[in-house]
Short mmCIF file of C-alpha atoms in Angstrom, two decimals:
data_model
loop_
_atom_site.label_atom_id
_atom_site.label_comp_id
_atom_site.label_asym_id
_atom_site.label_seq_id
_atom_site.Cartn_x
_atom_site.Cartn_y
_atom_site.Cartn_z
CA UNK A 1 -203.30 6.20 161.42
CA UNK A 2 -199.49 6.00 162.68
CA UNK A 3 -196.52 8.68 159.79
CA UNK A 4 -196.05 5.92 156.90
CA UNK A 5 -191.42 6.51 156.73
CA UNK A 6 -190.32 6.79 153.09
CA UNK A 7 -188.00 5.07 151.55
CA UNK A 8 -185.13 8.42 152.55
CA UNK A 9 -186.30 7.83 155.95
CA UNK A 10 -182.60 7.98 157.67
CA UNK A 11 -181.49 4.56 158.48
CA UNK A 12 -178.47 5.37 161.24
CA UNK A 13 -177.10 8.67 161.48
CA UNK A 14 -174.48 8.90 157.36
CA UNK A 15 -177.01 8.17 155.22
CA UNK A 16 -180.12 8.78 153.96
CA UNK A 17 -182.10 6.06 151.69
CA UNK A 18 -183.81 2.46 152.32
CA UNK A 19 -179.87 1.18 150.75
CA UNK A 20 -176.41 1.75 151.30
CA UNK A 21 -176.04 0.64 147.34
CA UNK A 22 -178.28 2.54 146.60
CA UNK A 23 -178.44 5.51 148.34
CA UNK A 24 -175.45 6.04 150.14
CA UNK A 25 -172.76 4.81 147.43
CA UNK A 26 -174.54 6.68 144.11
CA UNK A 27 -174.14 9.78 146.19
CA UNK A 28 -171.42 9.00 145.93
CA UNK A 29 -170.06 8.04 143.06
CA UNK A 30 -171.77 11.59 141.99
CA UNK A 31 -169.79 13.85 144.12
CA UNK A 32 -166.65 11.97 143.17
CA UNK A 33 -167.88 12.99 139.82
CA UNK A 34 -168.76 16.81 140.37
CA UNK A 35 -165.00 16.49 141.67
CA UNK A 36 -163.06 15.55 139.19
CA UNK A 37 -165.95 17.94 136.71
CA UNK A 38 -164.81 21.00 138.90
CA UNK A 39 -167.46 22.59 139.13
CA UNK A 40 -172.09 22.18 139.34
CA UNK A 41 -172.65 20.51 136.06
CA UNK A 42 -174.56 21.48 134.00
CA UNK A 43 -176.27 18.41 131.74
CA UNK A 44 -175.88 15.12 132.28
CA UNK A 45 -176.45 11.53 131.06
CA UNK A 46 -176.52 9.24 132.98
CA UNK A 47 -176.60 5.34 132.36
CA UNK A 48 -178.22 2.78 135.23
CA UNK A 49 -176.97 -1.38 134.42
CA UNK A 50 -178.42 -4.65 135.03
CA UNK A 51 -179.58 -4.15 138.50
CA UNK A 52 -179.66 -0.49 138.99
CA UNK A 53 -181.63 -0.22 136.22
CA UNK A 54 -184.00 -2.59 137.08
CA UNK A 55 -184.66 -0.97 140.27
CA UNK A 56 -182.80 2.57 140.64
CA UNK A 57 -186.62 4.71 140.31
CA UNK A 58 -188.05 2.15 143.33
CA UNK A 59 -184.19 3.00 145.84
CA UNK A 60 -184.29 6.08 144.82
CA UNK A 61 -180.83 6.28 143.46
CA UNK A 62 -182.13 8.85 140.73
CA UNK A 63 -182.05 11.24 143.35
CA UNK A 64 -178.66 9.72 144.43
CA UNK A 65 -176.86 10.11 141.41
CA UNK A 66 -178.37 14.16 141.00
CA UNK A 67 -177.80 14.51 144.85
CA UNK A 68 -174.04 13.58 144.36
CA UNK A 69 -173.81 16.12 141.54
CA UNK A 70 -175.20 18.62 142.98
CA UNK A 71 -172.04 17.37 145.90
CA UNK A 72 -175.21 16.87 149.05
CA UNK A 73 -172.87 14.17 151.22
CA UNK A 74 -174.90 11.03 152.42
CA UNK A 75 -176.65 12.23 155.36
CA UNK A 76 -178.28 15.71 153.86
CA UNK A 77 -181.64 15.80 153.85
CA UNK A 78 -182.33 17.38 150.30
CA UNK A 79 -181.74 13.80 149.05
CA UNK A 80 -185.30 13.35 148.78
CA UNK A 81 -185.65 16.17 147.14
CA UNK A 82 -183.33 16.59 144.54
CA UNK A 83 -184.69 16.38 141.72
CA UNK A 84 -186.74 18.68 141.60
CA UNK A 85 -184.12 20.76 143.44
CA UNK A 86 -182.37 20.34 140.21
CA UNK A 87 -184.96 21.31 137.50
CA UNK A 88 -185.20 24.69 140.25
CA UNK A 89 -180.46 24.95 139.60
CA UNK A 90 -181.42 24.68 136.34
CA UNK A 91 -179.59 20.99 135.87
CA UNK A 92 -180.91 18.45 133.10
CA UNK A 93 -180.46 15.49 132.95
CA UNK A 94 -180.58 12.66 131.83
CA UNK A 95 -181.31 9.58 132.54
CA UNK A 96 -181.02 6.24 131.19
CA UNK A 97 -181.00 1.92 131.64
CA UNK A 98 -179.67 -1.02 130.47
CA UNK A 99 -179.84 -4.51 131.57
CA UNK A 100 -177.37 -6.27 130.16
CA UNK A 101 -174.41 -5.58 130.63
CA UNK A 102 -172.94 -8.99 131.45
CA UNK A 103 -168.96 -7.16 131.73
CA UNK A 104 -170.10 -5.26 134.55
CA UNK A 105 -171.16 -5.23 138.00
CA UNK A 106 -174.43 -5.48 139.22
CA UNK A 107 -174.71 -2.01 140.65
CA UNK A 108 -173.05 0.17 138.05
CA UNK A 109 -173.69 3.81 137.38
CA UNK A 110 -172.10 6.23 134.14
CA UNK A 111 -171.83 9.60 134.64
CA UNK A 112 -171.05 12.23 131.34
CA UNK A 113 -171.65 15.49 132.76
CA UNK A 114 -170.48 19.03 131.88
CA UNK A 115 -170.05 22.47 132.57
CA UNK A 116 -169.74 25.00 129.98
CA UNK A 117 -166.36 24.09 127.55
CA UNK A 118 -166.04 21.08 130.12
CA UNK A 119 -167.47 17.41 129.50
CA UNK A 120 -165.94 14.08 131.79
CA UNK A 121 -167.49 11.30 132.56
CA UNK A 122 -167.25 8.26 135.33
CA UNK A 123 -168.19 4.25 135.17
CA UNK A 124 -168.43 3.82 139.37
CA UNK A 125 -170.19 0.79 140.71
CA UNK A 126 -171.78 0.74 144.08
CA UNK A 127 -169.93 -2.61 146.38
CA UNK A 128 -172.89 -2.29 149.15
CA UNK A 129 -172.37 -0.89 152.56
CA UNK A 130 -171.57 2.46 150.84
CA UNK A 131 -168.05 1.05 149.53
CA UNK A 132 -167.58 2.23 145.42
CA UNK A 133 -165.56 1.87 143.60
CA UNK A 134 -164.19 4.16 140.49
CA UNK A 135 -164.08 2.07 138.16
CA UNK A 136 -162.60 4.44 135.14
CA UNK A 137 -162.48 7.87 134.97
CA UNK A 138 -162.25 9.35 130.02
CA UNK A 139 -161.96 6.03 129.48
CA UNK A 140 -159.00 5.24 132.14
CA UNK A 141 -158.89 2.82 134.20
CA UNK A 142 -158.38 4.02 137.72
CA UNK A 143 -159.85 1.89 140.35
CA UNK A 144 -159.68 4.40 143.73
CA UNK A 145 -162.44 4.04 146.84
CA UNK A 146 -162.56 7.73 146.80
CA UNK A 147 -161.96 6.81 150.59
CA UNK A 148 -158.67 8.62 150.26
CA UNK A 149 -157.19 12.10 149.56
CA UNK A 150 -157.02 10.89 146.16
CA UNK A 151 -155.29 12.57 143.11
CA UNK A 152 -155.76 12.00 139.32
CA UNK A 153 -152.66 12.94 136.85
CA UNK A 154 -153.36 13.20 133.03
CA UNK A 155 -149.46 13.52 131.33
CA UNK A 156 -147.83 12.58 129.10
CA UNK A 157 -146.79 9.34 129.58
CA UNK A 158 -142.44 9.93 129.39
CA UNK A 159 -139.24 8.32 131.28
CA UNK A 160 -138.80 9.32 134.56
CA UNK A 161 -142.77 10.46 135.20
CA UNK A 162 -143.62 8.16 138.58
CA UNK A 163 -140.59 8.84 139.96
CA UNK A 164 -140.99 12.29 139.76
CA UNK A 165 -144.74 12.49 140.75
CA UNK A 166 -143.71 10.64 143.90
CA UNK A 167 -140.63 12.81 144.86
CA UNK A 168 -142.62 15.87 144.68
CA UNK A 169 -145.01 13.97 147.02
CA UNK A 170 -142.55 12.94 149.42
CA UNK A 171 -140.40 16.58 149.14
CA UNK A 172 -144.85 17.56 151.03
CA UNK A 173 -144.81 14.12 153.54
CA UNK A 174 -147.30 12.63 151.40
CA UNK A 175 -147.66 8.72 152.83
CA UNK A 176 -148.88 7.63 148.74
CA UNK A 177 -150.99 4.04 150.15
CA UNK A 178 -151.31 3.55 146.21
CA UNK A 179 -150.18 4.31 142.78
CA UNK A 180 -151.01 2.87 139.99
CA UNK A 181 -150.89 4.24 135.99
CA UNK A 182 -152.77 3.09 133.21
CA UNK A 183 -152.05 5.01 129.45
CA UNK A 184 -153.47 4.56 126.55
CA UNK A 185 -150.23 3.84 124.05
CA UNK A 186 -146.56 3.47 124.85
CA UNK A 187 -145.68 8.22 124.70
CA UNK A 188 -148.65 9.12 124.56
CA UNK A 189 -150.94 10.24 127.35
CA UNK A 190 -150.95 8.12 130.93
CA UNK A 191 -153.29 8.92 133.72
CA UNK A 192 -151.10 8.09 137.02
CA UNK A 193 -153.97 7.90 140.54
CA UNK A 194 -152.16 8.51 143.10
CA UNK A 195 -153.90 8.24 146.45
CA UNK A 196 -152.90 9.37 150.22
CA UNK A 197 -152.89 9.68 153.98
CA UNK A 198 -153.59 13.10 153.57
CA UNK A 199 -153.50 16.11 150.98
CA UNK A 200 -150.69 18.32 149.18
CA UNK A 201 -149.91 21.93 149.79
CA UNK A 202 -152.39 24.15 146.96
CA UNK A 203 -148.56 24.83 145.91
CA UNK A 204 -147.40 21.71 144.78
CA UNK A 205 -151.46 20.91 142.91
CA UNK A 206 -150.13 24.10 141.51
CA UNK A 207 -146.14 23.07 140.57
CA UNK A 208 -148.50 20.08 139.01
CA UNK A 209 -150.02 21.80 137.06
CA UNK A 210 -148.20 24.36 135.64
CA UNK A 211 -145.96 20.90 133.85
CA UNK A 212 -145.23 21.21 130.05
CA UNK A 213 -145.45 17.26 130.64
CA UNK A 214 -149.28 17.60 132.65
CA UNK A 215 -152.63 17.87 130.49
CA UNK A 216 -154.27 17.88 134.30
CA UNK A 217 -154.43 17.01 138.05
CA UNK A 218 -158.08 16.86 139.42
CA UNK A 219 -157.97 16.58 142.87
CA UNK A 220 -160.52 15.07 145.44
CA UNK A 221 -160.46 15.13 149.12
CA UNK A 222 -162.22 12.39 151.39
CA UNK A 223 -165.28 11.74 149.63
CA UNK A 224 -167.19 12.59 152.54
CA UNK A 225 -165.57 15.62 153.55
#
């Protein structure tokens, strides 16, 4: 009898899984959350919405999101056993499903991950073909796809902040592909999301981190690297 293929067999050269939406895209969302957390998660609460809520187990999205949080790439054969590997590593996770979130994309997943005293929340959409959109980070709308080097800066909402950050990156010869700013309110916290064609130096990242009005700088390289 011929050997039956698993739903997690290789399809093409860059993906493990039966569906780019349910596996490759979900792995990428998990990897973005891991980069934002900045370390291996100890716990995670994961909520699948809409069509994901109905199919995440059968299509392997549960394994995919855990694999991404463990920083596995989309072609990593360990995706197949990610749940077992997470348990071996002491990584505790819970899955939830919400099937009627009408305002959300059909393939949406929310990750709340923690390590030590740090907790982050990331909401991502898997849009087909492995393409993702990160809708929000820690309650701020962001709207990036992680295909370019991306910097997230949490800072005070102050005059000249956008121009200052753009100038610092220009002096690094970083070409800005897009830049968006979302704030909680006037003179409150603001979230700058900057997509670039190249990575700034660590010196520049450290310089921005040490400015008194900047609370946090998160750098995410092209998510497939």
